[in-house]
PDB file of C-alpha atoms and ligand atoms in Angstrom:
ATOM      1  CA  MET A   1      -0.047  -0.504  -0.182  1.00  0.00           C
ATOM      2  CA  ALA A   2       0.778   3.298  -0.349  1.00  0.00           C
ATOM      3  CA  VAL A   3      -0.317   7.083   1.150  1.00  0.00           C
ATOM      4  CA  LEU A   4      -0.260   9.187  -2.625  1.00  0.00           C
ATOM      5  CA  ARG A   5       0.153  12.710  -3.537  1.00  0.00           C
ATOM      6  CA  ILE A   6      -3.216  14.214  -3.718  1.00  0.00           C
ATOM      7  CA  THR A   7      -3.740  17.023  -6.729  1.00  0.00           C
ATOM      8  CA  LYS A   8      -4.546  20.356  -5.478  1.00  0.00           C
ATOM      9  CA  TYR A   9      -6.634  23.164  -6.821  1.00  0.00           C
ATOM     10  CA  GLY A  10      -5.308  24.619  -9.829  1.00  0.00           C
ATOM     11  CA  GLU A  11      -4.551  20.807 -11.501  1.00  0.00           C
ATOM     12  CA  PRO A  12      -6.270  20.839 -14.583  1.00  0.00           C
ATOM     13  CA  ILE A  13      -7.446  17.241 -13.272  1.00  0.00           C
ATOM     14  CA  LEU A  14      -9.613  18.678 -11.053  1.00  0.00           C
ATOM     15  CA  ARG A  15     -11.550  20.082 -13.106  1.00  0.00           C
ATOM     16  CA  GLN A  16     -11.901  17.120 -15.689  1.00  0.00           C
ATOM     17  CA  LYS A  17     -15.227  15.277 -16.681  1.00  0.00           C
ATOM     18  CA  LEU A  18     -13.629  11.834 -16.083  1.00  0.00           C
ATOM     19  CA  LYS A  19     -13.921   8.789 -18.146  1.00  0.00           C
ATOM     20  CA  PRO A  20     -16.778   5.782 -17.302  1.00  0.00           C
ATOM     21  CA  VAL A  21     -15.324   2.949 -15.558  1.00  0.00           C
ATOM     22  CA  LYS A  22     -15.548  -0.435 -17.725  1.00  0.00           C
ATOM     23  CA  TYR A  23     -15.755  -2.557 -14.426  1.00  0.00           C
ATOM     24  CA  LYS A  24     -13.847  -5.827 -16.308  1.00  0.00           C
ATOM     25  CA  ASP A  25     -10.846  -3.783 -16.747  1.00  0.00           C
ATOM     26  CA  ILE A  26     -10.160  -2.032 -13.998  1.00  0.00           C
ATOM     27  CA  ALA A  27     -11.006  -5.330 -11.794  1.00  0.00           C
ATOM     28  CA  PRO A  28      -7.522  -6.333 -11.747  1.00  0.00           C
ATOM     29  CA  ARG A  29      -6.519  -3.716 -10.602  1.00  0.00           C
ATOM     30  CA  LEU A  30      -8.911  -2.815  -8.458  1.00  0.00           C
ATOM     31  CA  PRO A  31      -7.581  -4.134  -4.765  1.00  0.00           C
ATOM     32  CA  GLN A  32      -4.456  -2.457  -5.142  1.00  0.00           C
ATOM     33  CA  LEU A  33      -6.150   0.690  -6.374  1.00  0.00           C
ATOM     34  CA  LEU A  34      -8.532   0.416  -3.299  1.00  0.00           C
ATOM     35  CA  ALA A  35      -6.051  -0.186  -0.695  1.00  0.00           C
ATOM     36  CA  ASP A  36      -3.642   3.076  -1.800  1.00  0.00           C
ATOM     37  CA  MET A  37      -6.678   5.301  -2.484  1.00  0.00           C
ATOM     38  CA  GLU A  38      -8.084   4.447   1.614  1.00  0.00           C
ATOM     39  CA  GLU A  39      -4.558   4.880   3.102  1.00  0.00           C
ATOM     40  CA  THR A  40      -4.066   8.313   1.458  1.00  0.00           C
ATOM     41  CA  CYS A  41      -7.182   9.346   2.286  1.00  0.00           C
ATOM     42  CA  LEU A  42      -7.102   8.087   6.004  1.00  0.00           C
ATOM     43  CA  ALA A  43      -3.834   9.672   6.274  1.00  0.00           C
ATOM     44  CA  VAL A  44      -5.407  13.036   5.620  1.00  0.00           C
ATOM     45  CA  ARG A  45      -8.032  11.906   8.147  1.00  0.00           C
ATOM     46  CA  GLY A  46     -10.654  12.663   5.074  1.00  0.00           C
ATOM     47  CA  VAL A  47     -14.079  11.469   4.355  1.00  0.00           C
ATOM     48  CA  GLY A  48     -13.909  10.725   0.854  1.00  0.00           C
ATOM     49  CA  LEU A  49     -11.647  10.782  -1.756  1.00  0.00           C
ATOM     50  CA  ALA A  50     -12.441  11.126  -6.066  1.00  0.00           C
ATOM     51  CA  ALA A  51      -9.860   8.773  -8.552  1.00  0.00           C
ATOM     52  CA  ASN A  52      -8.368  12.577  -9.907  1.00  0.00           C
ATOM     53  CA  GLN A  53      -7.606  13.542  -6.323  1.00  0.00           C
ATOM     54  CA  ILE A  54      -5.151  10.810  -7.942  1.00  0.00           C
ATOM     55  CA  GLY A  55      -4.551  11.748 -10.041  1.00  0.00           C
ATOM     56  CA  LEU A  56      -6.400   9.456 -12.903  1.00  0.00           C
ATOM     57  CA  ASP A  57      -9.399   9.573 -14.880  1.00  0.00           C
ATOM     58  CA  LEU A  58     -11.681   7.126 -13.758  1.00  0.00           C
ATOM     59  CA  ARG A  59     -16.129   7.506 -13.027  1.00  0.00           C
ATOM     60  CA  LEU A  60     -14.590   6.306  -9.224  1.00  0.00           C
ATOM     61  CA  ALA A  61     -14.276   7.608  -5.684  1.00  0.00           C
ATOM     62  CA  ILE A  62     -13.868   6.373  -2.169  1.00  0.00           C
ATOM     63  CA  ILE A  63     -16.053   7.288   0.958  1.00  0.00           C
ATOM     64  CA  LEU A  64     -15.100   6.817   4.174  1.00  0.00           C
ATOM     65  CA  LEU A  65     -17.577   6.874   6.730  1.00  0.00           C
ATOM     66  CA  PRO A  66     -16.673   7.518   9.846  1.00  0.00           C
ATOM     67  CA  ASP A  67     -18.744   6.226  12.644  1.00  0.00           C
ATOM     68  CA  PRO A  68     -20.077   9.042  14.804  1.00  0.00           C
ATOM     69  CA  LYS A  69     -20.456   7.236  17.411  1.00  0.00           C
ATOM     70  CA  ASP A  70     -16.576   5.960  18.013  1.00  0.00           C
ATOM     71  CA  GLU A  71     -14.184   8.049  16.710  1.00  0.00           C
ATOM     72  CA  ASN A  72     -11.358   5.261  16.630  1.00  0.00           C
ATOM     73  CA  ALA A  73     -13.739   2.825  14.761  1.00  0.00           C
ATOM     74  CA  LYS A  74     -12.981   1.815  11.232  1.00  0.00           C
ATOM     75  CA  PRO A  75     -14.730   3.601   9.152  1.00  0.00           C
ATOM     76  CA  THR A  76     -16.799   1.934   6.168  1.00  0.00           C
ATOM     77  CA  ARG A  77     -15.445   2.190   3.208  1.00  0.00           C
ATOM     78  CA  TYR A  78     -17.928   3.435   0.343  1.00  0.00           C
ATOM     79  CA  VAL A  79     -16.614   2.217  -3.285  1.00  0.00           C
ATOM     80  CA  ILE A  80     -18.450   3.975  -5.717  1.00  0.00           C
ATOM     81  CA  ILE A  81     -17.735   3.165  -9.745  1.00  0.00           C
ATOM     82  CA  ASN A  82     -19.974   5.490 -12.919  1.00  0.00           C
ATOM     83  CA  PRO A  83     -22.554   6.596  -9.964  1.00  0.00           C
ATOM     84  CA  VAL A  84     -25.172   8.608 -10.706  1.00  0.00           C
ATOM     85  CA  ILE A  85     -27.722  10.969  -8.601  1.00  0.00           C
ATOM     86  CA  LEU A  86     -31.172   8.950  -9.470  1.00  0.00           C
ATOM     87  CA  ALA A  87     -33.039  12.023  -6.301  1.00  0.00           C
ATOM     88  CA  LYS A  88     -32.374  14.648  -4.681  1.00  0.00           C
ATOM     89  CA  ARG A  89     -34.085  15.823  -1.112  1.00  0.00           C
ATOM     90  CA  GLY A  90     -34.084  18.802   1.316  1.00  0.00           C
ATOM     91  CA  GLU A  91     -31.313  20.625   1.308  1.00  0.00           C
ATOM     92  CA  LYS A  92     -29.014  22.647   4.398  1.00  0.00           C
ATOM     93  CA  VAL A  93     -26.220  25.204   4.448  1.00  0.00           C
ATOM     94  CA  GLU A  94     -23.095  23.088   5.563  1.00  0.00           C
ATOM     95  CA  GLU A  95     -19.181  23.837   6.463  1.00  0.00           C
ATOM     96  CA  GLU A  96     -16.997  21.659   4.167  1.00  0.00           C
ATOM     97  CA  GLY A  97     -13.802  21.078   2.894  1.00  0.00           C
ATOM     98  CA  CYS A  98     -12.009  19.241   0.319  1.00  0.00           C
ATOM     99  CA  LEU A  99      -8.431  17.454  -0.145  1.00  0.00           C
ATOM    100  CA  SER A 100      -7.693  19.356  -2.638  1.00  0.00           C
ATOM    101  CA  VAL A 101      -8.564  22.922  -1.738  1.00  0.00           C
ATOM    102  CA  PRO A 102      -6.674  22.066   2.040  1.00  0.00           C
ATOM    103  CA  GLY A 103      -6.931  24.921   4.611  1.00  0.00           C
ATOM    104  CA  LEU A 104      -9.963  26.234   3.386  1.00  0.00           C
ATOM    105  CA  TRP A 105     -13.407  25.343   4.804  1.00  0.00           C
ATOM    106  CA  ALA A 106     -17.158  27.382   3.442  1.00  0.00           C
ATOM    107  CA  ASP A 107     -20.700  26.950   3.559  1.00  0.00           C
ATOM    108  CA  VAL A 108     -21.722  24.838   0.618  1.00  0.00           C
ATOM    109  CA  ALA A 109     -26.206  23.821   0.338  1.00  0.00           C
ATOM    110  CA  ARG A 110     -26.535  20.098  -0.282  1.00  0.00           C
ATOM    111  CA  ALA A 111     -29.342  17.677  -0.324  1.00  0.00           C
ATOM    112  CA  THR A 112     -30.323  16.830   2.967  1.00  0.00           C
ATOM    113  CA  ASP A 113     -31.558  13.503   1.112  1.00  0.00           C
ATOM    114  CA  ILE A 114     -29.901  11.590  -1.975  1.00  0.00           C
ATOM    115  CA  THR A 115     -30.888   8.555  -4.196  1.00  0.00           C
ATOM    116  CA  VAL A 116     -27.799   7.283  -5.840  1.00  0.00           C
ATOM    117  CA  ARG A 117     -27.038   4.246  -8.508  1.00  0.00           C
ATOM    118  CA  TYR A 118     -23.338   3.348  -8.749  1.00  0.00           C
ATOM    119  CA  THR A 119     -21.489   0.242  -8.586  1.00  0.00           C
ATOM    120  CA  ASP A 120     -19.484  -1.350  -6.398  1.00  0.00           C
ATOM    121  CA  GLU A 121     -15.901  -3.055  -5.277  1.00  0.00           C
ATOM    122  CA  ASN A 122     -17.378  -6.489  -6.975  1.00  0.00           C
ATOM    123  CA  GLY A 123     -18.954  -5.082  -9.681  1.00  0.00           C
ATOM    124  CA  GLU A 124     -22.334  -5.280  -8.820  1.00  0.00           C
ATOM    125  CA  GLU A 125     -24.569  -2.771  -9.011  1.00  0.00           C
ATOM    126  CA  GLN A 126     -26.615  -1.377  -6.094  1.00  0.00           C
ATOM    127  CA  VAL A 127     -28.776   1.757  -5.639  1.00  0.00           C
ATOM    128  CA  LYS A 128     -28.736   3.635  -2.092  1.00  0.00           C
ATOM    129  CA  ARG A 129     -31.045   6.051   0.084  1.00  0.00           C
ATOM    130  CA  ALA A 130     -27.935   8.021   1.732  1.00  0.00           C
ATOM    131  CA  ARG A 131     -28.891  10.996   4.376  1.00  0.00           C
ATOM    132  CA  GLY A 132     -26.650  13.273   6.407  1.00  0.00           C
ATOM    133  CA  LEU A 133     -22.946  13.024   5.939  1.00  0.00           C
ATOM    134  CA  LEU A 134     -22.599  10.072   3.896  1.00  0.00           C
ATOM    135  CA  ALA A 135     -25.612  12.194   1.227  1.00  0.00           C
ATOM    136  CA  LYS A 136     -23.209  14.992   1.222  1.00  0.00           C
ATOM    137  CA  ALA A 137     -20.300  13.005   0.537  1.00  0.00           C
ATOM    138  CA  PHE A 138     -21.800  11.294  -2.482  1.00  0.00           C
ATOM    139  CA  GLN A 139     -22.534  14.340  -2.941  1.00  0.00           C
ATOM    140  CA  HIS A 140     -19.580  16.171  -3.422  1.00  0.00           C
ATOM    141  CA  GLU A 141     -17.422  13.048  -4.752  1.00  0.00           C
ATOM    142  CA  VAL A 142     -19.664  12.602  -7.478  1.00  0.00           C
ATOM    143  CA  ASP A 143     -19.094  16.630  -7.829  1.00  0.00           C
ATOM    144  CA  HIS A 144     -15.541  15.476  -8.471  1.00  0.00           C
ATOM    145  CA  LEU A 145     -16.377  13.079 -10.740  1.00  0.00           C
ATOM    146  CA  ASP A 146     -17.652  15.957 -13.082  1.00  0.00           C
ATOM    147  CA  GLY A 147     -14.629  18.151 -12.760  1.00  0.00           C
ATOM    148  CA  LYS A 148     -16.836  20.197 -10.200  1.00  0.00           C
ATOM    149  CA  LEU A 149     -15.111  21.386  -7.070  1.00  0.00           C
ATOM    150  CA  PHE A 150     -16.627  23.021  -3.264  1.00  0.00           C
ATOM    151  CA  VAL A 151     -16.031  26.631  -3.825  1.00  0.00           C
ATOM    152  CA  ASP A 152     -17.956  26.160  -7.533  1.00  0.00           C
ATOM    153  CA  LEU A 153     -21.100  25.983  -4.527  1.00  0.00           C
ATOM    154  CA  VAL A 154     -20.330  29.299  -2.497  1.00  0.00           C
ATOM    155  CA  ASP A 155     -22.371  32.112  -2.540  1.00  0.00           C
ATOM    156  CA  PRO A 156     -21.151  34.234  -5.685  1.00  0.00           C
ATOM    157  CA  LYS A 157     -20.537  37.041  -2.638  1.00  0.00           C
ATOM    158  CA  LEU A 158     -18.807  34.792  -1.028  1.00  0.00           C
ATOM    159  CA  LYS A 159     -16.672  34.064  -4.470  1.00  0.00           C
ATOM    160  CA  PRO A 160     -13.707  36.722  -4.285  1.00  0.00           C
ATOM    161  CA  GLU A 161     -13.069  35.851  -0.034  1.00  0.00           C
ATOM    162  CA  VAL A 162     -12.512  31.633  -1.197  1.00  0.00           C
ATOM    163  CA  LYS A 163      -9.961  33.028  -4.124  1.00  0.00           C
ATOM    164  CA  LYS A 164      -8.003  35.024  -1.181  1.00  0.00           C
ATOM    165  CA  ALA A 165      -8.087  32.418   1.033  1.00  0.00           C
ATOM    166  CA  ILE A 166      -6.690  29.966  -1.940  1.00  0.00           C
ATOM    167  CA  LYS A 167      -3.868  32.180  -2.921  1.00  0.00           C
ATOM    168  CA  GLN A 168      -2.648  32.755   1.090  1.00  0.00           C
ATOM    169  CA  LEU A 169      -3.373  28.700   1.472  1.00  0.00           C
ATOM    170  CA  ARG A 170      -1.464  27.941  -1.929  1.00  0.00           C
ATOM    171  CA  PRO A 171       2.166  28.734  -1.228  1.00  0.00           C
ATOM    172  CA  LYS A 172       1.762  26.064   1.968  1.00  0.00           C
ATOM    173  CA  TRP A 173       0.477  23.061  -0.270  1.00  0.00           C
ATOM    174  CA  ASP A 174       2.331  20.228  -1.675  1.00  0.00           C
TER     175      ASP A 174
HETATM  176 CO1   CO B   1     -13.395  16.339  -2.171  1.00  0.00          CO
END
């Protein structure tokens, strides 16, 4: 396993709409890839990591959902391949961050309850309803696969402030 470098805001691959994954083609390298993504995400205490955040053009992401009752418990891993959000319900504005914009937190509106379809790590199609943090994570990761970042979703009035903050943070990034 390996901790990989995470791409940062400003790198073109984060703005790419990623290529659909053919499960059969990726299956042989999937266990190693997922182990590396998990280790990379855990190393920086992230909740999710999309393939373009490690430089790969694949519609694939992982979510590591922490146990709300026990911060030392192993998070639940969701592997989401070619995900599509089928329905969104409710809306809530909450602070959000991203491993590709480290150090920045900003309020973003997200649906509170979603239904998503995806292929899992075993090649099985899943349809899942998610609420709360998991719903937020699914939306954040699907956005990554479409080349979108959470900073795109902040209130337009706050965008100059976000730009300024990114400019100040950037020299600290690897
Ligand atoms: Co992110």
